[in-house]
Every structure is written in C-alpha cells, then in structure tokens.
Amino acid sequence: MPHFAKPAEGSWTQHYPELGTGPVSYEDSISPEHYELERDAIFARTWLNVGRVEQLPRAGSYFTREIHAARTSVIIVRDTQGQIRAFHNICRHRGNKLVWQDYPGEETSGTFRQFTCKYHGWRYNLEGACTFVQQEPEFFDLDKSDYGLAPVQVDVWEGFIFVNLEAGNETPLAEYLGDFAAGLVGYPFDQMTQVFKYRANVGSNWKLFIDAFAEFYHAPVLHAKQSVSDESRKLQGYGFEGLWYALDGPHGMVSSWGGMSPPKDPSMVKPIERVLHSGLFGPWERPDIEGLDPLPPGLNPARHPAWGIDSFVFFPNFMLLVWAPGWYLTYHYWPSSYNTHIFEGGLYFVPPKNARQRLQQELAAVTFKEYALQDGNTLEATQTMLESRAVSEFPLNDQEILLRHLHATARGYVAAHAGRDGETSVRISAAS
Ligand code: FES
Ligand SMILES: [Fe+2]
C-alpha cells in the first residue's frame, strides 16, 4: 500500500490552530444535559438532510421524517405544481399527528391527494391549506384560511432535500453547505437511483458513530477479518494514511486511496470479489454515464492517481461518500437520546443493466453491512466505558482531525446558543 506525504509544513491538524492538539473530553457524548442542549442548539437550527427528490416522483408523493432530536415530525411532499414543501406533521385542530400509519412513531411514505386527520377529519391540501373542518359552523368565528399546516423551511441541493426547523433561519442551504458542496455540483447523483438502505438502532451517542466513519485508519485493525489474511497483515504493518483532510466551517472531509477497486493484485481480495469484480469499494467497472469524467473539481483534492473515495461530513448528521468507481453512499445519524441513535446507511448505484451488475451491487451492499455491524458493536462498547468516566480525556492523532473538529463544532453550537439564550432573557427582563 502506498504511503503519501503530509502537507509540506506541519500536520493536517496544525493547519487549523484553533483546534489545538491536546487530548479531548468526551463528556459531550455521555452527558444527558449536553444532549438536551444539542437538541435546541444544533438539530432545531441547522439544515438537515431528510432524503432525495427521487423519493417524491409525482404530485402528492410524500414521506415523513421523525426528527426526535428536534422534537418534531415533518411531512415532506411534492405539491400539485411539482414544488417540494415541508410541514410540521401536526393537525391544526387539536394537535394530532397528521400523517402516520399503524404506529404513530414510525415513518411512512406514499401518495396523497390531500391530508386527512384521523381524529376528527380536518383536511389539508398539498400546499398545506386547510380545506375542510368537520362541523365547521359549530366553531367560533373560525376562518379555515388561518389554519394551514405549519410550514418548515425546505431546500434542495443536487437532489438532496434539506429542512431547517429554525423559524426565521436566514442562511441559505447552499451557503450553509459551503465549499465542499459547491465542489460537488454536477456529480450525476440523479442517475444513481438503484438504492440499498440499512437502518439500525445503535447504542451510542450520535457523534461517536460519525467519529468511526470520519477516519479510515481503524479499518485495517477493526475490520482485519474482512480482507484476505496476507493483505490484512500488510495493511496493519504499513498503517493507513489518508490522501487529504480538509475543514470548511462546520463541515469536514477526508480523501482516501482506493487500491481495492480494482485491486492491483487479485490476491488482495476474496475469491467472491475476484469472481464478481466487486467488494466494499463497489463494482470495479465504472458505469458509462455523463458526469463522471471529468469529475467535479471538489473530488480527489490531492489529484492522486490512486484516489478511491472522498468522504464528506456535513454537519451535523449527514455524510456523503463518493467512490471512484461511480457510486455513492450516504450516512445519517438521528439521535434518539444522549446514548442512542438511529443510523441509516444508503448505497446509490446506476441501475444495473444485467444480472451480473445487480450481483456486483448486492455484494457491495452486503459487504458494507458487515463493516457497519463491526463498527456498530465497537461503538456500544465504547459508549458504555466512556460512561464509566474512569478516564476523562483522550488523545487524538493527526488523522483524527475530523473527530476533533466535529466535537469542537458541536460544543461551539451549544455555547453560541447558550449565549443567544442569555441575550434573549436579558432582553425579556429588560422589557418587562
Ligand atoms: S385533531 Fe385533527 S381533526 Fe381534530
Ligand atoms: Fe469502520
């Protein structure tokens, strides 16, 4: 495995002096009080990716997202004009959850001509206007036009749908996503519509799973059994060195080599991977579609010939991984308490043209699942011991820069929000 030099001067981390290089506390991942602050400071204010436009193929297509961390459920719908809208999933009559199937806490999707509340039958059109009130004359001066669904700010970047739950948020999505997103514009995400999805309840703080996916150098150790044994020994011997690390505002990225797709030497990979020409790094042959050649300028920032993958951490909980062989992965981490979250992984390929391509994609998907299970187990082991508080500070190395940055960013949001709350209460007490 090749070694790559660090930037000429200093380390990756030292390019960002504000991060420091000292040991870090993980109190932010084991404190119920800190999680409560994150809910308001982060999840109720930042742009959150809730899905893709392909999930809303026609007028009336909708899906719901349970955003526990922000204490709400959201309906995302394509209206009669084709525009994507989002609403809080609450009926204006007496507050029933508007859209759900058998279990109120479960997400759902489908197609509606209108939304009808299960409780007393109030109805809303796809634009969110209230169109029917049961026994309307018995209400007191009720004007239906005052009772539309509560809107949520929604925007789309390259087919990814984001919502922002902060009333009066003034940061446009593209500005929030910053340079990394700008550098990906034009990538053919819209053609990668063959999707495999995983979802798991994980017994760890949400940030710990991002940590596990924001550095790759644990892979030769934790996932040693996934490689053929010779290869695994070699990888552990050399160690892993990323090609590039960068930060932009609250977001971060790591770029990595991709020697497995295709492998330089077929004995590097398992027999089934040799037969199918696929594995963790995806099918070895790139699909022949526009947009992959040349790649958008934000990919492979090191311009390295052995480039294999760029992994972007869009704060707070969305990761996008673009692979050299022409497919991408998404990760989402939805907190459900200070020490649990729902992890979602999605693999997106160009639709297969034949059974062989289908099998190649299936192999990539099941291989990914094996890796993710190994990561998930380790996280639960980490969370339980962090909670012992037997040790309170942990050293992070240079390739753990995105972790250092993620935790610093999350703490920064909490601190800034506390500052704002302080100002608000001062203003209120001054006014009263
Ligand atoms: S709560 Fe929805 S109609 Fe009464
Ligand atoms: Fe891993």
Coordinates of C-alpha atoms and ligand atoms in Angstrom, one line a residue:
M1 CA 0.0 0.0 0.0
P2 CA 1.5 3.4 -1.0
H3 CA 2.4 6.0 1.6
F4 CA 1.5 9.6 1.0
A5 CA 3.2 12.6 2.3
K6 CA 1.6 15.1 4.7
P7 CA 1.5 18.7 3.6
A8 CA 4.9 20.2 3.4
E9 CA 4.7 22.2 6.6
G10 CA 3.2 20.7 9.7
S11 CA 0.4 18.2 10.1
W12 CA -3.2 18.4 8.9
T13 CA -4.4 19.4 12.4
Q14 CA -1.9 22.1 12.8
H15 CA -3.3 23.8 9.7
Y16 CA -6.2 24.6 12.0
P17 CA -4.6 26.0 15.1
E18 CA -8.0 26.8 16.7
L19 CA -8.5 23.0 17.1
G20 CA -5.4 22.5 19.3
T21 CA -3.6 19.2 19.6
G22 CA -4.3 18.3 23.2
P23 CA -6.4 15.4 24.5
V24 CA -10.2 15.9 24.2
S25 CA -13.0 15.2 26.6
Y26 CA -15.9 13.0 25.5
E27 CA -18.2 14.4 28.2
D28 CA -20.3 15.8 25.2
S29 CA -21.1 12.2 24.3
I30 CA -22.1 10.9 27.7
S31 CA -23.9 13.8 29.3
P32 CA -27.8 13.8 29.1
E33 CA -27.7 17.5 29.9
H34 CA -25.4 18.3 27.0
Y35 CA -27.6 16.3 24.6
E36 CA -30.6 18.3 25.7
L37 CA -28.6 21.5 24.8
E38 CA -27.6 20.0 21.4
R39 CA -31.2 19.4 20.5
D40 CA -32.0 23.1 20.6
A41 CA -28.6 24.4 19.6
I42 CA -28.0 22.1 16.6
F43 CA -30.9 20.0 15.4
A44 CA -33.5 22.7 15.8
R45 CA -31.4 25.2 13.9
T46 CA -29.2 23.6 11.2
W47 CA -30.1 22.3 7.7
L48 CA -30.8 18.6 8.0
N49 CA -30.9 16.2 5.0
V50 CA -34.1 14.3 5.1
G51 CA -34.0 12.5 1.7
R52 CA -33.7 12.7 -2.1
V53 CA -36.0 14.1 -4.7
E54 CA -36.4 10.6 -6.2
Q55 CA -38.5 9.7 -3.2
L56 CA -41.1 12.2 -4.4
P57 CA -41.6 11.2 -8.0
R58 CA -45.0 12.9 -8.6
A59 CA -47.5 15.4 -7.3
G60 CA -48.8 14.1 -4.0
S61 CA -45.8 11.9 -3.2
Y62 CA -44.8 12.4 0.4
F63 CA -42.7 10.9 3.2
T64 CA -42.5 11.7 6.9
R65 CA -39.3 12.1 9.0
E66 CA -39.3 11.6 12.7
I67 CA -36.7 14.1 14.0
H68 CA -36.6 13.2 17.6
A69 CA -33.6 15.4 18.3
A70 CA -35.6 18.5 17.2
R71 CA -38.7 17.2 19.0
T72 CA -40.9 17.1 15.8
S73 CA -42.1 15.0 12.9
V74 CA -42.0 16.5 9.4
I75 CA -44.0 15.8 6.3
I76 CA -42.2 16.4 3.0
V77 CA -44.5 16.5 0.0
R78 CA -44.5 17.4 -3.7
D79 CA -47.4 19.7 -4.3
T80 CA -49.7 20.0 -7.3
Q81 CA -47.2 22.4 -9.0
G82 CA -44.3 20.0 -8.5
Q83 CA -42.7 22.1 -5.8
I84 CA -41.3 20.3 -2.7
R85 CA -42.8 21.6 0.6
A86 CA -42.3 20.6 4.2
F87 CA -44.7 20.9 7.1
H88 CA -44.7 20.0 10.8
N89 CA -46.7 16.8 11.0
I90 CA -49.4 18.3 13.3
C91 CA -53.1 18.9 12.8
R92 CA -54.2 22.5 13.5
H93 CA -57.4 21.3 15.3
R94 CA -56.1 19.6 18.4
G95 CA -52.6 18.7 17.6
N96 CA -52.9 15.1 16.5
K97 CA -50.1 13.8 14.4
L98 CA -51.4 14.2 10.9
V99 CA -49.7 11.5 8.8
W100 CA -48.9 8.1 10.2
Q101 CA -49.9 4.5 9.6
D102 CA -50.3 1.9 12.3
Y103 CA -47.7 3.2 14.8
P104 CA -47.5 6.9 15.4
G105 CA -43.7 6.9 16.0
E106 CA -42.9 5.2 12.6
E107 CA -42.1 7.0 9.4
T108 CA -44.3 6.4 6.4
S109 CA -44.5 7.4 2.7
G110 CA -46.8 7.2 -0.2
T111 CA -49.1 9.3 -2.3
F112 CA -52.0 11.5 -1.2
R113 CA -54.3 13.9 -2.9
Q114 CA -54.8 15.6 0.4
F115 CA -54.0 15.0 4.1
T116 CA -56.9 13.9 6.3
C117 CA -56.5 13.9 10.1
K118 CA -57.5 10.6 11.7
Y119 CA -59.1 12.3 14.7
H120 CA -61.9 14.5 13.5
G121 CA -61.3 14.5 9.8
W122 CA -59.9 18.0 9.1
R123 CA -58.3 18.1 5.7
Y124 CA -55.4 19.9 4.1
N125 CA -54.3 20.2 0.5
L126 CA -50.8 19.5 -0.8
E127 CA -50.0 23.2 -0.4
G128 CA -50.8 22.9 3.3
A129 CA -54.1 24.9 3.2
C130 CA -56.9 23.7 5.4
T131 CA -59.8 22.7 3.1
F132 CA -62.3 21.0 5.4
V133 CA -63.3 21.4 9.0
Q134 CA -65.7 18.8 10.5
Q135 CA -68.9 20.6 11.8
E136 CA -67.4 23.9 10.9
P137 CA -70.4 26.1 11.8
E138 CA -70.1 24.9 15.4
F139 CA -66.7 26.6 15.8
F140 CA -66.5 30.3 16.8
D141 CA -65.6 32.7 14.0
L142 CA -63.2 30.1 12.6
D143 CA -61.6 31.1 9.3
K144 CA -60.1 28.0 7.6
S145 CA -57.5 30.1 5.9
D146 CA -56.0 30.8 9.3
Y147 CA -55.4 27.1 9.9
G148 CA -53.0 25.9 7.3
L149 CA -50.3 23.4 8.2
A150 CA -47.2 24.9 10.0
P151 CA -44.6 25.2 7.3
V152 CA -41.0 24.1 7.6
Q153 CA -38.2 25.7 5.5
V154 CA -37.1 23.3 2.8
D155 CA -34.5 23.5 0.1
V156 CA -32.8 21.1 -2.4
W157 CA -29.1 20.8 -3.2
E158 CA -28.2 18.5 -6.1
G159 CA -31.4 16.4 -5.5
F160 CA -30.8 16.2 -1.7
I161 CA -33.8 17.6 0.3
F162 CA -32.9 19.5 3.4
V163 CA -35.2 21.1 6.1
N164 CA -34.4 23.7 8.6
L165 CA -36.6 23.9 11.7
E166 CA -35.5 27.3 12.9
A167 CA -38.2 29.8 12.4
G168 CA -36.6 32.7 10.6
N169 CA -33.4 30.9 9.6
E170 CA -31.6 33.2 7.2
T171 CA -28.7 31.0 6.0
P172 CA -29.5 29.7 2.5
L173 CA -28.8 25.9 2.1
A174 CA -26.0 26.3 -0.5
E175 CA -24.3 28.8 1.7
Y176 CA -24.6 26.6 4.7
L177 CA -23.1 23.6 2.9
G178 CA -20.2 25.7 1.7
D179 CA -17.2 24.9 -0.5
F180 CA -17.4 21.1 -0.3
A181 CA -20.9 21.1 -1.7
A182 CA -20.1 23.7 -4.3
G183 CA -17.2 21.5 -5.5
L184 CA -19.6 18.5 -6.0
V185 CA -22.1 20.3 -8.2
G186 CA -22.7 18.4 -11.4
Y187 CA -21.9 15.0 -10.0
P188 CA -24.5 12.6 -11.5
F189 CA -26.3 11.8 -8.2
D190 CA -29.6 11.9 -10.2
Q191 CA -28.6 8.9 -12.3
M192 CA -27.8 6.7 -9.3
T193 CA -31.2 5.5 -8.5
Q194 CA -30.6 1.9 -7.5
V195 CA -30.7 2.2 -3.8
F196 CA -29.9 -0.2 -0.9
K197 CA -30.8 1.1 2.6
Y198 CA -29.9 0.0 6.1
R199 CA -31.3 1.3 9.3
A200 CA -30.2 0.3 12.8
N201 CA -30.7 1.4 16.4
V202 CA -27.2 2.0 17.8
G203 CA -26.4 2.2 21.5
S204 CA -24.1 5.1 21.3
N205 CA -24.1 8.9 21.1
W206 CA -24.6 10.1 17.5
K207 CA -21.2 11.8 17.3
L208 CA -19.4 8.6 18.2
F209 CA -20.6 6.9 15.0
I210 CA -19.6 9.9 12.9
D211 CA -16.2 9.5 14.6
A212 CA -16.0 5.9 13.4
F213 CA -16.7 6.9 9.8
A214 CA -14.6 10.1 9.8
E215 CA -11.3 8.3 9.9
F216 CA -10.3 5.2 8.0
Y217 CA -7.1 4.2 9.8
H218 CA -9.1 1.9 12.1
A219 CA -10.1 -0.2 9.1
P220 CA -7.0 -2.5 8.8
V221 CA -7.3 -3.2 12.6
L222 CA -11.0 -3.4 13.4
H223 CA -12.0 -4.9 10.0
A224 CA -9.0 -7.1 9.6
K225 CA -11.0 -10.2 9.0
Q226 CA -12.7 -8.6 6.0
S227 CA -9.5 -8.8 4.0
V228 CA -7.6 -11.8 2.9
S229 CA -5.1 -12.5 5.7
D230 CA -1.9 -11.6 3.7
E231 CA -3.4 -8.3 2.7
S232 CA -4.6 -7.6 6.2
R233 CA -1.2 -8.2 7.7
K234 CA 0.3 -5.9 5.1
L235 CA -2.2 -3.1 5.8
Q236 CA -1.6 -3.3 9.5
G237 CA 2.1 -3.2 9.0
Y238 CA 2.1 -0.1 6.9
G239 CA -0.7 1.7 8.6
F240 CA -3.2 3.8 6.8
E241 CA -2.6 7.3 5.6
G242 CA -5.4 9.4 4.1
L243 CA -4.7 11.4 0.9
W244 CA -6.2 14.7 2.1
Y245 CA -8.1 16.2 5.1
A246 CA -9.9 19.5 5.0
L247 CA -12.3 21.5 7.0
D248 CA -14.8 24.2 5.9
G249 CA -16.9 25.9 8.6
P250 CA -18.7 23.2 10.5
H251 CA -18.0 20.6 7.8
G252 CA -15.0 18.3 7.1
M253 CA -13.7 15.9 4.5
V254 CA -11.2 13.1 4.1
S255 CA -9.9 11.7 0.9
S256 CA -8.5 8.2 0.6
W257 CA -6.8 5.8 -1.7
G258 CA -8.8 3.1 -3.5
G259 CA -6.4 0.3 -4.2
M260 CA -9.2 -2.4 -4.0
S261 CA -11.3 -1.2 -6.9
P262 CA -9.9 -2.8 -9.0
P263 CA -7.1 -4.4 -6.8
K264 CA -3.6 -4.1 -8.2
D265 CA -3.1 -7.7 -7.4
P266 CA -6.2 -10.0 -7.4
S267 CA -4.8 -12.0 -4.5
M268 CA -5.5 -8.8 -2.4
V269 CA -9.2 -9.7 -2.3
K270 CA -11.5 -12.6 -1.5
P271 CA -12.5 -15.2 -4.2
I272 CA -16.1 -14.0 -4.5
E273 CA -14.8 -10.5 -5.1
R274 CA -12.5 -11.8 -7.8
V275 CA -15.4 -13.6 -9.4
L276 CA -17.8 -10.7 -9.3
H277 CA -15.4 -7.8 -9.6
S278 CA -16.9 -6.0 -6.7
G279 CA -16.5 -5.6 -2.9
L280 CA -16.6 -2.9 -0.3
F281 CA -15.2 -0.4 -2.7
G282 CA -18.0 -1.1 -5.1
P283 CA -18.1 -2.7 -8.6
W284 CA -14.7 -2.4 -10.2
E285 CA -16.1 -1.2 -13.6
R286 CA -17.3 2.3 -13.7
P287 CA -20.8 2.8 -15.3
D288 CA -20.6 4.7 -18.6
I289 CA -22.6 7.8 -17.8
E290 CA -22.0 11.5 -18.1
G291 CA -20.7 13.5 -15.2
L292 CA -18.0 11.0 -14.0
D293 CA -15.4 12.2 -16.5
P294 CA -14.2 14.7 -15.7
L295 CA -15.2 14.6 -12.0
P296 CA -16.4 17.8 -10.4
P297 CA -13.5 19.8 -9.1
G298 CA -14.2 19.1 -5.4
L299 CA -13.4 15.4 -5.7
N300 CA -9.9 14.0 -5.3
P301 CA -8.5 17.2 -4.0
A302 CA -5.0 15.7 -3.9
R303 CA -5.4 14.8 -7.6
H304 CA -3.9 11.5 -6.7
P305 CA -3.9 8.7 -9.3
A306 CA -4.7 6.1 -6.7
W307 CA -7.7 8.1 -5.4
G308 CA -10.6 5.9 -4.3
I309 CA -13.1 7.8 -2.1
D310 CA -14.0 11.2 -0.7
S311 CA -15.9 11.2 2.5
F312 CA -17.7 14.5 3.5
V313 CA -19.1 15.2 6.9
F314 CA -21.9 17.8 6.5
F315 CA -22.6 19.0 10.0
P316 CA -24.5 17.9 11.9
N317 CA -25.5 14.4 10.9
F318 CA -25.2 13.8 7.1
M319 CA -22.2 12.1 5.5
L320 CA -21.8 11.7 1.7
L321 CA -19.1 9.3 0.4
V322 CA -18.3 9.4 -3.3
W323 CA -16.4 6.4 -4.7
A324 CA -14.1 6.4 -7.7
P325 CA -15.9 3.6 -9.5
G326 CA -19.0 5.7 -9.9
W327 CA -21.4 5.3 -6.9
Y328 CA -22.1 6.9 -3.6
L329 CA -23.0 6.2 0.0
T330 CA -25.0 8.3 2.5
Y331 CA -24.9 8.0 6.3
H332 CA -27.4 9.7 8.6
Y333 CA -27.2 9.7 12.4
W334 CA -30.5 10.6 14.1
P335 CA -30.1 10.9 17.9
S336 CA -32.9 9.3 20.0
S337 CA -31.2 10.0 23.4
Y338 CA -27.8 11.0 24.7
N339 CA -26.5 7.5 24.2
T340 CA -28.6 6.1 21.4
H341 CA -29.3 7.0 17.8
I342 CA -30.7 5.6 14.6
F343 CA -28.1 5.0 11.9
E344 CA -29.1 5.0 8.3
G345 CA -26.8 3.9 5.5
G346 CA -27.7 4.1 1.8
L347 CA -25.8 2.9 -1.2
Y348 CA -26.7 4.5 -4.6
F349 CA -25.8 2.9 -7.9
V350 CA -26.7 3.5 -11.6
P351 CA -29.4 0.9 -12.2
P352 CA -27.9 -2.4 -13.2
K353 CA -28.3 -3.5 -16.9
N354 CA -27.9 -7.2 -16.2
A355 CA -27.8 -9.8 -13.5
R356 CA -24.1 -9.6 -13.1
Q357 CA -24.2 -5.9 -12.4
R358 CA -27.0 -6.5 -10.0
L359 CA -24.9 -9.1 -8.1
Q360 CA -22.0 -6.7 -8.1
Q361 CA -24.1 -4.1 -6.4
E362 CA -25.5 -6.7 -3.9
L363 CA -22.0 -7.8 -3.0
A364 CA -21.0 -4.2 -2.3
A365 CA -24.2 -3.7 -0.2
V366 CA -23.7 -6.8 2.0
T367 CA -20.0 -6.1 2.4
F368 CA -20.8 -2.6 3.6
K369 CA -23.3 -4.1 6.1
E370 CA -20.6 -6.4 7.6
Y371 CA -18.3 -3.5 8.1
A372 CA -21.0 -1.3 9.6
L373 CA -22.0 -4.1 12.1
Q374 CA -18.4 -4.3 13.2
D375 CA -18.4 -0.5 13.7
G376 CA -21.7 -0.5 15.5
N377 CA -20.6 -3.2 18.0
T378 CA -17.5 -1.3 18.8
L379 CA -19.4 1.9 19.4
E380 CA -21.6 0.3 22.0
A381 CA -18.5 -1.0 23.7
T382 CA -17.0 2.5 23.6
Q383 CA -20.2 4.3 24.9
T384 CA -20.5 2.0 27.9
M385 CA -17.0 2.5 29.0
L386 CA -17.0 6.3 28.4
E387 CA -19.9 6.4 30.7
S388 CA -17.9 4.9 33.4
R389 CA -15.9 8.2 33.5
A390 CA -12.9 6.2 34.6
V391 CA -10.9 8.2 32.1
S392 CA -11.9 11.7 31.1
E393 CA -9.5 12.8 28.3
F394 CA -8.4 11.0 25.2
P395 CA -5.6 11.7 22.7
L396 CA -6.5 12.2 19.1
N397 CA -3.9 11.8 16.3
D398 CA -3.5 13.8 13.2
Q399 CA -5.8 11.5 11.1
E400 CA -8.5 12.0 13.8
I401 CA -8.7 15.7 12.8
L402 CA -12.4 15.4 11.7
L403 CA -13.3 14.0 15.1
R404 CA -11.6 16.8 16.9
H405 CA -13.4 19.2 14.6
L406 CA -16.8 17.6 14.9
H407 CA -16.8 17.7 18.7
A408 CA -15.4 21.2 18.8
T409 CA -18.1 22.3 16.3
A410 CA -20.9 20.7 18.3
R411 CA -19.7 22.2 21.5
G412 CA -19.4 25.6 19.7
Y413 CA -23.0 25.5 18.6
V414 CA -24.1 24.7 22.2
A415 CA -22.0 27.5 23.6
A416 CA -23.3 30.0 21.0
H417 CA -26.9 29.0 21.6
A418 CA -26.4 29.4 25.3
G419 CA -25.1 32.9 24.6
R420 CA -28.1 33.7 22.5
D421 CA -30.5 32.5 25.1
G422 CA -28.6 34.6 27.6
E423 CA -29.2 37.7 25.4
T424 CA -32.9 36.8 25.0
S425 CA -33.6 36.5 28.6
V426 CA -31.8 39.8 29.3
R427 CA -33.9 41.5 26.6
I428 CA -37.1 40.0 28.1
S429 CA -36.3 41.0 31.6
A430 CA -35.3 44.5 30.4
A431 CA -38.7 44.8 28.6
S432 CA -40.8 43.6 31.4
Ligands
FES1 S1 -57.0 16.8 15.9 FE1 -57.0 16.7 13.8 S2 -59.1 16.9 13.3 FE2 -59.1 17.0 15.4
FE2 FE -15.2 1.0 10.2

